[in-house]
Amino acid sequence: MKSAVETLNPTRVRLTVEVPFEELKDSLDAAYKKINQQVTVKGFRKGKIPARVIDQRFGRGAVLEEAVNDALPKFYTEAVNEAAVNPLGQPDVDITELKDGETLAFTAEVDIRPAIEIPDYSGIEVTVDAVEVSDEDVEKSVEQLRERFASTNPVERAAAEGDVVTIDLEAKVDGEVLEDGVASAVQYTIGSGELLDGIDEAVTGLEADGEATFTSELKGGSAEGKAAEVTVKVTAVAARELPELDDDFAQMASEFDTLEELKADSRKRLENMKQYDQATQAQERVLDELLKLAEVPIPEKLLEDEVNTRKHNLVNHQLAQMGLDLAKYLEIQGKTEEEFDAETKEQAVKGIKTQFILDELVNKEKLNVNQEELTEHLMRRAASSGMSPDQFAQAVVEGGQVPMLVGEVARGKALAVVVESVKVIDTNGEAVELEDDEDEAEAAAETVEAAAEGDGDTEKTEA
């Protein structure tokens, strides 16, 4: 076999392949064997029909077609390996010559990963939020914990903000009570904003057995988006009582003996959270700066597929689960379809560029992913998907997605390498030293995953 490669543009090549006919022998034998099993000829046992009889009865062309279809993938792969290109997606193949007993020639055009030169990123400098935990932050955290231990006690007075009311609801549209517009014994905290617009004003000031009617746009159900006349009846009013902030509360709500110990622990946890957020912010901003420095040609077909995949996933999965279509979603977002398409394309370009650049860095830095790193990443992905680690691992293996997870971890490690090499300062002008540990690498993997969000990862479209 002889092959040659022609670069059509930075992301597409044409392979020209010539195959001597003798190299088709195995495929021709397989073609005759396959046809033998599929046809019957009087006077011959099934599977024992001579090749000359098959040629006479069914035509030599049918045999050649079967043989060529069998042989093309093998010769295409050999040509790709000889050309040392990294194909993306399936090739467009054109058989240019097929002479029985002489030659098979074909061309194959395919998108490829472009050659990328990693820029000098040592001069990157980004600013991130300073890690500052105020006394107010600590008090808010403790107050949230206090809210979790609140109790409710029935009261015989008008309902006020913060009270928990038990209510019955009935919604009418055009004077008709909706089948799914009736609810009884619903508990609602006034001021929480968890039910219909206008309900807080309606129930405030009502005592038990009090009733009010208000108009509100329904947020779900059969008449979603329509204005409804809602009647609300308060059947009970209860006041929320918060425990005293003292050492007894600390002992009840935590493993600490004193309130001061509880506050100190809350401060430490808030600092850790802000440090994690700071690291994520640094990774995102460093990645953005790296993408600005690098020239990355984007294969048109890959970009088109990525945009379509992102749009399909949004419409058929995310929005479908919320009972929305694209038109309603755009209305809520206040966007036109043109603006949505432009944003989707921009996100897809960023995702592809991120993968290409970081994959190149993985190769350049010779980064590997060990089993422990892969397992940790798999467990995090399982938790975010709502599946058990075993269920998620089984789905990944059955779906052939292990290379995708390995790629995510490797790109995270590549981004971590870049972040360690650049200057990061906080809003106070202080240098930020990001720890080089597994948690930072995993956080970087999350950043990369977010940048390449969507199921249209390039691994899924590469041949």
Short mmCIF file of C-alpha atoms in Angstrom, two decimals:
data_model
loop_
_atom_site.label_atom_id
_atom_site.label_comp_id
_atom_site.label_asym_id
_atom_site.label_seq_id
_atom_site.Cartn_x
_atom_site.Cartn_y
_atom_site.Cartn_z
CA MET A 1 0.00 0.00 0.00
CA LYS A 2 1.14 3.54 -0.81
CA SER A 3 -0.29 6.65 0.80
CA ALA A 4 0.24 10.38 0.75
CA VAL A 5 -1.21 13.21 2.84
CA GLU A 6 -2.23 16.68 1.66
CA THR A 7 -3.00 19.46 4.13
CA LEU A 8 -6.18 21.23 3.03
CA ASN A 9 -6.18 23.64 5.98
CA PRO A 10 -4.84 23.56 9.55
CA THR A 11 -7.67 21.27 10.66
CA ARG A 12 -8.32 19.06 7.61
CA VAL A 13 -6.27 16.71 5.44
CA ARG A 14 -6.80 14.52 2.39
CA LEU A 15 -5.24 11.06 2.37
CA THR A 16 -4.60 9.46 -1.02
CA VAL A 17 -4.20 5.68 -0.88
CA GLU A 18 -3.24 3.11 -3.55
CA VAL A 19 -3.60 -0.59 -2.76
CA PRO A 20 -2.17 -3.39 -4.98
CA PHE A 21 -4.92 -5.88 -5.69
CA GLU A 22 -3.08 -8.78 -4.05
CA GLU A 23 -3.48 -6.99 -0.71
CA LEU A 24 -7.24 -7.42 -1.07
CA LYS A 25 -6.99 -11.21 -1.04
CA ASP A 26 -8.09 -11.68 2.60
CA SER A 27 -11.05 -9.35 2.10
CA LEU A 28 -12.03 -11.10 -1.15
CA ASP A 29 -11.92 -14.48 0.60
CA ALA A 30 -14.07 -13.08 3.39
CA ALA A 31 -16.52 -11.63 0.85
CA TYR A 32 -16.96 -14.97 -0.91
CA LYS A 33 -17.42 -16.70 2.46
CA LYS A 34 -20.04 -14.17 3.56
CA ILE A 35 -22.00 -14.40 0.30
CA ASN A 36 -21.77 -18.19 0.48
CA GLN A 37 -23.61 -18.13 3.79
CA GLN A 38 -26.32 -15.78 2.49
CA VAL A 39 -27.37 -17.39 -0.83
CA THR A 40 -28.45 -20.76 -2.17
CA VAL A 41 -27.68 -22.27 -5.58
CA LYS A 42 -29.35 -25.45 -6.77
CA GLY A 43 -26.88 -28.30 -6.94
CA PHE A 44 -24.54 -26.92 -4.27
CA ARG A 45 -24.62 -27.26 -0.51
CA LYS A 46 -24.97 -24.02 1.45
CA GLY A 47 -21.52 -22.55 2.06
CA LYS A 48 -19.90 -24.74 -0.63
CA ILE A 49 -20.64 -22.66 -3.72
CA PRO A 50 -17.48 -22.15 -5.85
CA ALA A 51 -16.26 -18.58 -6.36
CA ARG A 52 -16.72 -18.82 -10.16
CA VAL A 53 -20.40 -19.76 -9.66
CA ILE A 54 -20.95 -16.81 -7.33
CA ASP A 55 -19.34 -14.51 -9.94
CA GLN A 56 -21.62 -15.92 -12.64
CA ARG A 57 -24.84 -15.87 -10.64
CA PHE A 58 -24.45 -12.70 -8.59
CA GLY A 59 -21.77 -10.76 -10.38
CA ARG A 60 -18.14 -10.10 -9.62
CA GLY A 61 -19.09 -6.50 -8.77
CA ALA A 62 -21.07 -7.58 -5.70
CA VAL A 63 -18.05 -9.48 -4.44
CA LEU A 64 -15.70 -6.54 -5.05
CA GLU A 65 -18.07 -4.16 -3.27
CA GLU A 66 -18.21 -6.43 -0.22
CA ALA A 67 -14.42 -6.86 -0.22
CA VAL A 68 -13.71 -3.13 -0.54
CA ASN A 69 -16.15 -2.29 2.27
CA ASP A 70 -14.33 -4.82 4.44
CA ALA A 71 -10.83 -3.59 3.53
CA LEU A 72 -11.28 0.20 3.59
CA PRO A 73 -11.17 0.68 7.40
CA LYS A 74 -7.91 -1.25 7.63
CA PHE A 75 -6.16 0.65 4.82
CA TYR A 76 -7.52 3.98 6.08
CA THR A 77 -6.12 3.29 9.55
CA GLU A 78 -2.74 2.36 8.09
CA ALA A 79 -2.70 5.59 6.07
CA VAL A 80 -3.58 7.64 9.17
CA ASN A 81 -0.76 6.02 11.12
CA GLU A 82 1.74 6.59 8.31
CA ALA A 83 0.73 10.26 8.06
CA ALA A 84 0.95 10.65 11.87
CA VAL A 85 -2.25 12.70 12.05
CA ASN A 86 -4.90 12.69 14.78
CA PRO A 87 -8.29 12.35 13.06
CA LEU A 88 -11.50 13.76 14.49
CA GLY A 89 -14.75 12.11 13.48
CA GLN A 90 -15.41 9.94 10.46
CA PRO A 91 -13.68 10.50 7.10
CA ASP A 92 -15.34 11.35 3.78
CA VAL A 93 -14.14 8.50 1.54
CA ASP A 94 -14.18 8.53 -2.26
CA ILE A 95 -13.09 5.48 -4.28
CA THR A 96 -11.23 6.95 -7.25
CA GLU A 97 -10.18 3.73 -8.96
CA LEU A 98 -11.10 0.07 -8.72
CA LYS A 99 -9.61 -2.21 -11.38
CA ASP A 100 -10.33 -5.89 -10.86
CA GLY A 101 -7.04 -7.73 -10.48
CA GLU A 102 -4.97 -4.53 -10.58
CA THR A 103 -5.57 -1.62 -8.16
CA LEU A 104 -7.80 -0.05 -5.52
CA ALA A 105 -7.34 3.70 -5.02
CA PHE A 106 -9.28 6.02 -2.75
CA THR A 107 -9.11 9.37 -1.02
CA ALA A 108 -10.22 10.14 2.53
CA GLU A 109 -10.79 13.66 3.79
CA VAL A 110 -10.97 14.04 7.55
CA ASP A 111 -10.76 16.72 10.24
CA ILE A 112 -7.67 16.48 12.42
CA ARG A 113 -6.42 17.91 15.65
CA PRO A 114 -4.44 20.98 14.67
CA ALA A 115 -0.79 21.34 15.56
CA ILE A 116 -0.69 23.69 18.55
CA GLU A 117 2.25 25.62 19.88
CA ILE A 118 1.96 26.14 23.61
CA PRO A 119 2.64 29.83 24.28
CA ASP A 120 4.93 31.13 27.01
CA TYR A 121 2.46 31.46 29.84
CA SER A 122 4.93 32.42 32.58
CA GLY A 123 3.96 36.08 32.26
CA ILE A 124 0.29 35.50 33.07
CA GLU A 125 -0.92 37.43 36.10
CA VAL A 126 -4.44 37.23 37.53
CA THR A 127 -6.22 38.81 40.48
CA VAL A 128 -8.57 36.86 42.71
CA ASP A 129 -10.72 37.65 45.73
CA ALA A 130 -8.90 37.82 49.04
CA VAL A 131 -9.72 35.18 51.65
CA GLU A 132 -11.40 37.27 54.31
CA VAL A 133 -13.88 35.99 56.88
CA SER A 134 -15.59 38.73 58.88
CA ASP A 135 -17.29 38.46 62.24
CA GLU A 136 -20.53 39.05 60.34
CA ASP A 137 -19.83 36.00 58.16
CA VAL A 138 -19.32 33.86 61.26
CA GLU A 139 -22.48 35.19 62.90
CA LYS A 140 -24.47 34.46 59.73
CA SER A 141 -23.14 30.90 59.63
CA VAL A 142 -24.01 30.28 63.26
CA GLU A 143 -27.43 31.84 62.73
CA GLN A 144 -28.11 29.43 59.84
CA LEU A 145 -27.24 26.55 62.15
CA ARG A 146 -29.52 28.05 64.77
CA GLU A 147 -32.37 28.18 62.22
CA ARG A 148 -32.03 24.44 61.69
CA PHE A 149 -32.75 23.83 65.37
CA ALA A 150 -35.74 26.17 65.53
CA SER A 151 -39.00 24.86 67.00
CA THR A 152 -42.56 25.94 66.27
CA ASN A 153 -45.32 26.55 68.76
CA PRO A 154 -49.00 27.27 67.98
CA VAL A 155 -50.12 30.82 68.74
CA GLU A 156 -53.53 32.47 68.85
CA ARG A 157 -52.79 35.71 67.02
CA ALA A 158 -52.52 37.15 63.54
CA ALA A 159 -49.76 35.67 61.33
CA ALA A 160 -46.62 37.76 60.90
CA GLU A 161 -43.39 37.43 58.91
CA GLY A 162 -41.35 34.45 60.03
CA ASP A 163 -44.37 32.54 61.30
CA VAL A 164 -45.21 29.08 59.98
CA VAL A 165 -48.80 28.93 58.75
CA THR A 166 -50.80 25.87 57.77
CA ILE A 167 -52.92 26.73 54.75
CA ASP A 168 -55.43 25.38 52.24
CA LEU A 169 -55.16 26.64 48.64
CA GLU A 170 -57.58 26.74 45.70
CA ALA A 171 -56.62 28.18 42.31
CA LYS A 172 -59.10 29.22 39.60
CA VAL A 173 -58.42 30.20 36.00
CA ASP A 174 -61.29 31.85 34.11
CA GLY A 175 -63.57 31.03 37.01
CA GLU A 176 -62.87 27.28 36.88
CA VAL A 177 -61.10 25.43 39.71
CA LEU A 178 -58.04 23.64 38.33
CA GLU A 179 -57.81 19.88 38.90
CA ASP A 180 -54.26 20.32 40.13
CA GLY A 181 -55.01 23.68 41.75
CA VAL A 182 -56.21 22.44 45.15
CA ALA A 183 -53.93 21.72 48.11
CA SER A 184 -54.61 21.16 51.81
CA ALA A 185 -52.55 21.40 55.01
CA VAL A 186 -49.59 23.06 53.30
CA GLN A 187 -47.02 24.44 55.73
CA TYR A 188 -45.47 27.73 54.66
CA THR A 189 -43.01 30.09 56.33
CA ILE A 190 -44.09 33.68 55.69
CA GLY A 191 -41.36 35.58 53.88
CA SER A 192 -39.57 32.49 52.51
CA GLY A 193 -40.73 33.13 48.94
CA GLU A 194 -41.17 29.40 48.36
CA LEU A 195 -44.77 29.55 47.07
CA LEU A 196 -46.75 31.93 44.90
CA ASP A 197 -46.06 35.61 44.41
CA GLY A 198 -48.46 37.59 46.58
CA ILE A 199 -49.09 34.93 49.19
CA ASP A 200 -47.00 36.67 51.87
CA GLU A 201 -49.16 39.78 51.67
CA ALA A 202 -52.34 37.66 51.60
CA VAL A 203 -51.70 35.64 54.77
CA THR A 204 -49.95 38.31 56.84
CA GLY A 205 -52.44 39.56 59.41
CA LEU A 206 -54.76 36.54 59.15
CA GLU A 207 -55.59 34.44 62.19
CA ALA A 208 -56.64 30.77 62.16
CA ASP A 209 -59.75 30.32 59.94
CA GLY A 210 -58.95 33.61 58.18
CA GLU A 211 -59.25 33.66 54.40
CA ALA A 212 -57.99 35.87 51.56
CA THR A 213 -57.99 35.94 47.76
CA PHE A 214 -55.21 37.21 45.55
CA THR A 215 -54.09 36.99 41.93
CA SER A 216 -50.81 35.31 40.98
CA GLU A 217 -49.09 33.81 37.95
CA LEU A 218 -48.85 30.03 38.35
CA LYS A 219 -45.29 28.68 38.38
CA GLY A 220 -46.14 25.11 37.39
CA GLY A 221 -48.88 22.62 36.68
CA SER A 222 -51.46 22.45 33.92
CA ALA A 223 -51.98 26.23 33.80
CA GLU A 224 -48.34 27.26 34.18
CA GLY A 225 -47.75 30.89 33.29
CA LYS A 226 -51.42 31.83 33.52
CA ALA A 227 -52.89 34.35 35.98
CA ALA A 228 -55.00 32.58 38.61
CA GLU A 229 -57.36 33.71 41.31
CA VAL A 230 -56.03 32.01 44.44
CA THR A 231 -58.01 31.58 47.63
CA VAL A 232 -55.93 30.87 50.72
CA LYS A 233 -57.33 29.82 54.10
CA VAL A 234 -55.15 29.82 57.18
CA THR A 235 -55.96 26.86 59.44
CA ALA A 236 -53.18 27.32 61.99
CA VAL A 237 -50.49 29.83 62.96
CA ALA A 238 -47.23 28.82 64.67
CA ALA A 239 -44.37 30.97 65.84
CA ARG A 240 -40.81 29.84 65.22
CA GLU A 241 -38.67 29.90 68.33
CA LEU A 242 -34.91 29.91 68.02
CA PRO A 243 -32.67 28.38 70.70
CA GLU A 244 -30.54 30.71 72.80
CA LEU A 245 -27.00 31.21 71.51
CA ASP A 246 -25.05 29.78 74.40
CA ASP A 247 -22.86 26.85 75.35
CA ASP A 248 -25.91 24.59 75.66
CA PHE A 249 -26.76 25.32 72.01
CA ALA A 250 -23.17 24.54 70.97
CA GLN A 251 -23.35 21.19 72.73
CA MET A 252 -26.75 20.40 71.17
CA ALA A 253 -25.84 21.44 67.62
CA SER A 254 -22.20 20.34 67.38
CA GLU A 255 -19.38 18.35 68.94
CA PHE A 256 -18.10 21.45 70.76
CA ASP A 257 -18.57 22.33 74.42
CA THR A 258 -18.68 26.10 74.10
CA LEU A 259 -20.17 28.65 71.76
CA GLU A 260 -16.75 30.20 71.21
CA GLU A 261 -15.37 26.85 70.02
CA LEU A 262 -18.32 26.50 67.65
CA LYS A 263 -17.68 29.99 66.25
CA ALA A 264 -13.97 29.27 65.84
CA ASP A 265 -14.80 26.11 63.88
CA SER A 266 -17.29 28.03 61.72
CA ARG A 267 -14.59 30.61 60.94
CA LYS A 268 -12.15 27.86 59.94
CA ARG A 269 -14.70 26.15 57.70
CA LEU A 270 -15.56 29.47 56.02
CA GLU A 271 -11.85 30.15 55.44
CA ASN A 272 -11.42 26.71 53.84
CA MET A 273 -14.45 27.30 51.60
CA LYS A 274 -13.15 30.69 50.52
CA GLN A 275 -9.69 29.26 49.87
CA TYR A 276 -11.27 26.61 47.64
CA ASP A 277 -13.32 29.28 45.86
CA GLN A 278 -10.18 31.37 45.47
CA ALA A 279 -8.31 28.44 43.91
CA THR A 280 -11.19 27.79 41.51
CA GLN A 281 -11.31 31.48 40.61
CA ALA A 282 -7.57 31.48 39.94
CA GLN A 283 -7.84 28.41 37.71
CA GLU A 284 -10.73 29.90 35.71
CA ARG A 285 -8.93 33.20 35.17
CA VAL A 286 -5.60 31.60 34.33
CA LEU A 287 -7.36 29.35 31.82
CA ASP A 288 -9.04 32.36 30.21
CA GLU A 289 -5.66 34.12 29.88
CA LEU A 290 -4.03 30.98 28.46
CA LEU A 291 -6.78 30.70 25.83
CA LYS A 292 -6.16 34.31 24.81
CA LEU A 293 -2.46 33.61 24.24
CA ALA A 294 -2.82 30.44 22.17
CA GLU A 295 -3.74 30.26 18.48
CA VAL A 296 -6.07 27.30 18.08
CA PRO A 297 -7.77 26.58 14.74
CA ILE A 298 -11.18 24.97 15.25
CA PRO A 299 -12.39 22.20 12.89
CA GLU A 300 -15.68 23.39 11.40
CA LYS A 301 -17.45 20.02 11.55
CA LEU A 302 -16.38 19.42 15.14
CA LEU A 303 -17.64 22.87 16.12
CA GLU A 304 -20.95 22.27 14.36
CA ASP A 305 -21.39 18.92 16.11
CA GLU A 306 -20.49 20.44 19.48
CA VAL A 307 -22.99 23.29 19.10
CA ASN A 308 -25.74 20.86 18.06
CA THR A 309 -24.95 18.54 20.97
CA ARG A 310 -25.07 21.35 23.52
CA LYS A 311 -28.36 22.62 22.14
CA HIS A 312 -29.84 19.11 22.05
CA ASN A 313 -28.82 18.41 25.66
CA LEU A 314 -30.28 21.69 26.88
CA VAL A 315 -33.61 21.27 25.09
CA ASN A 316 -34.15 17.53 25.49
CA HIS A 317 -32.70 16.99 28.95
CA GLN A 318 -32.33 20.08 31.13
CA LEU A 319 -35.33 22.05 29.89
CA ALA A 320 -37.49 18.96 29.39
CA GLN A 321 -37.01 18.04 33.05
CA MET A 322 -38.26 21.50 34.03
CA GLY A 323 -41.23 21.32 31.67
CA LEU A 324 -39.88 24.11 29.47
CA ASP A 325 -39.24 24.42 25.76
CA LEU A 326 -36.57 26.59 24.14
CA ALA A 327 -38.96 29.45 23.38
CA LYS A 328 -40.07 29.70 27.03
CA TYR A 329 -36.49 29.45 28.24
CA LEU A 330 -35.38 32.28 25.96
CA GLU A 331 -38.31 34.37 27.14
CA ILE A 332 -37.28 33.85 30.77
CA GLN A 333 -33.65 34.64 29.95
CA GLY A 334 -34.62 37.70 27.93
CA LYS A 335 -32.62 36.50 24.92
CA THR A 336 -33.29 36.12 21.23
CA GLU A 337 -32.57 32.84 19.48
CA GLU A 338 -29.73 34.57 17.61
CA GLU A 339 -28.16 35.65 20.91
CA PHE A 340 -28.58 32.14 22.30
CA ASP A 341 -26.95 30.58 19.22
CA ALA A 342 -24.03 33.03 19.42
CA GLU A 343 -23.48 32.28 23.11
CA THR A 344 -23.68 28.53 22.52
CA LYS A 345 -21.11 28.77 19.74
CA GLU A 346 -18.81 30.88 21.93
CA GLN A 347 -19.03 28.32 24.73
CA ALA A 348 -18.39 25.46 22.30
CA VAL A 349 -15.31 27.19 20.90
CA LYS A 350 -13.98 27.70 24.43
CA GLY A 351 -14.60 24.05 25.30
CA ILE A 352 -12.79 22.75 22.22
CA LYS A 353 -9.86 25.16 22.63
CA THR A 354 -9.55 24.16 26.28
CA GLN A 355 -9.35 20.48 25.43
CA PHE A 356 -6.88 20.95 22.57
CA ILE A 357 -4.49 23.18 24.54
CA LEU A 358 -4.53 21.16 27.74
CA ASP A 359 -4.19 17.86 25.86
CA GLU A 360 -1.09 19.31 24.21
CA LEU A 361 0.22 20.27 27.64
CA VAL A 362 -0.47 16.77 28.93
CA ASN A 363 1.73 15.39 26.14
CA LYS A 364 4.40 18.04 26.58
CA GLU A 365 4.64 17.57 30.35
CA LYS A 366 4.23 13.78 30.06
CA LEU A 367 1.46 13.80 32.67
CA ASN A 368 -0.09 10.50 33.70
CA VAL A 369 -3.24 9.62 35.64
CA ASN A 370 -2.94 6.97 38.34
CA GLN A 371 -5.72 4.73 39.62
CA GLU A 372 -6.17 6.71 42.84
CA GLU A 373 -6.67 9.97 40.94
CA LEU A 374 -9.12 8.34 38.55
CA THR A 375 -11.08 6.76 41.41
CA GLU A 376 -11.34 10.06 43.28
CA HIS A 377 -12.57 11.82 40.15
CA LEU A 378 -15.05 9.03 39.44
CA MET A 379 -16.48 9.26 42.96
CA ARG A 380 -16.95 13.03 42.63
CA ARG A 381 -18.66 12.63 39.27
CA ALA A 382 -20.87 9.89 40.75
CA ALA A 383 -21.90 12.16 43.62
CA SER A 384 -22.80 15.01 41.26
CA SER A 385 -24.86 12.64 39.09
CA GLY A 386 -26.85 11.28 42.02
CA MET A 387 -25.60 7.73 41.38
CA SER A 388 -23.64 5.43 43.65
CA PRO A 389 -19.94 5.04 42.75
CA ASP A 390 -20.57 1.42 41.67
CA GLN A 391 -23.52 2.39 39.46
CA PHE A 392 -21.61 5.28 37.93
CA ALA A 393 -18.50 3.16 37.33
CA GLN A 394 -20.59 0.48 35.62
CA ALA A 395 -22.27 3.08 33.39
CA VAL A 396 -18.88 4.58 32.50
CA VAL A 397 -17.39 1.21 31.58
CA GLU A 398 -20.43 0.06 29.61
CA GLY A 399 -20.54 3.40 27.76
CA GLY A 400 -16.83 3.26 26.92
CA GLN A 401 -16.31 6.57 28.74
CA VAL A 402 -13.25 5.66 30.82
CA PRO A 403 -10.91 7.54 28.41
CA MET A 404 -13.13 10.61 28.82
CA LEU A 405 -12.70 10.56 32.61
CA VAL A 406 -8.96 9.98 32.28
CA GLY A 407 -8.81 12.96 29.93
CA GLU A 408 -10.64 15.19 32.42
CA VAL A 409 -8.20 14.33 35.20
CA ALA A 410 -5.16 14.75 32.95
CA ARG A 411 -6.34 18.16 31.73
CA GLY A 412 -6.93 19.19 35.34
CA LYS A 413 -3.33 18.28 36.14
CA ALA A 414 -2.14 20.23 33.09
CA LEU A 415 -4.06 23.32 34.20
CA ALA A 416 -2.62 22.94 37.69
CA VAL A 417 0.88 23.00 36.16
CA VAL A 418 0.10 26.31 34.46
CA VAL A 419 -1.44 27.84 37.59
CA GLU A 420 1.66 26.94 39.61
CA SER A 421 3.84 28.75 37.06
CA VAL A 422 2.02 32.10 36.93
CA LYS A 423 1.49 35.02 39.30
CA VAL A 424 -1.71 35.10 41.32
CA ILE A 425 -2.45 38.03 43.61
CA ASP A 426 -5.51 38.86 45.68
CA THR A 427 -7.53 42.06 45.79
CA ASN A 428 -5.33 43.24 48.68
CA GLY A 429 -2.26 43.01 46.46
CA GLU A 430 -0.91 39.98 48.32
CA ALA A 431 0.66 37.06 46.46
CA VAL A 432 -1.48 33.91 46.60
CA GLU A 433 0.28 30.59 47.03
CA LEU A 434 -1.97 27.80 45.84
CA GLU A 435 -1.21 24.45 47.39
CA ASP A 436 0.07 21.73 45.09
CA ASP A 437 -2.00 18.79 46.25
CA GLU A 438 -4.60 16.33 44.99
CA ASP A 439 -7.46 18.58 46.06
CA GLU A 440 -6.13 21.42 43.89
CA ALA A 441 -5.68 19.06 40.93
CA GLU A 442 -9.24 17.77 41.38
CA ALA A 443 -10.52 21.34 41.62
CA ALA A 444 -8.67 22.07 38.37
CA ALA A 445 -10.35 19.06 36.78
CA GLU A 446 -13.72 20.55 37.78
CA THR A 447 -12.72 23.88 36.21
CA VAL A 448 -11.74 22.15 32.99
CA GLU A 449 -14.95 20.11 33.02
CA ALA A 450 -16.98 23.30 33.42
CA ALA A 451 -15.13 25.00 30.55
CA ALA A 452 -15.79 22.02 28.29
CA GLU A 453 -19.33 21.55 29.60
CA GLY A 454 -21.65 19.46 27.51
CA ASP A 455 -21.61 15.88 26.32
CA GLY A 456 -19.91 16.72 23.06
CA ASP A 457 -16.37 16.07 24.27
CA THR A 458 -13.91 15.57 21.44
CA GLU A 459 -13.08 12.05 22.62
CA LYS A 460 -16.60 11.05 21.65
CA THR A 461 -16.16 12.20 18.08
CA GLU A 462 -12.60 11.11 17.43
CA ALA A 463 -12.14 8.08 15.25
#
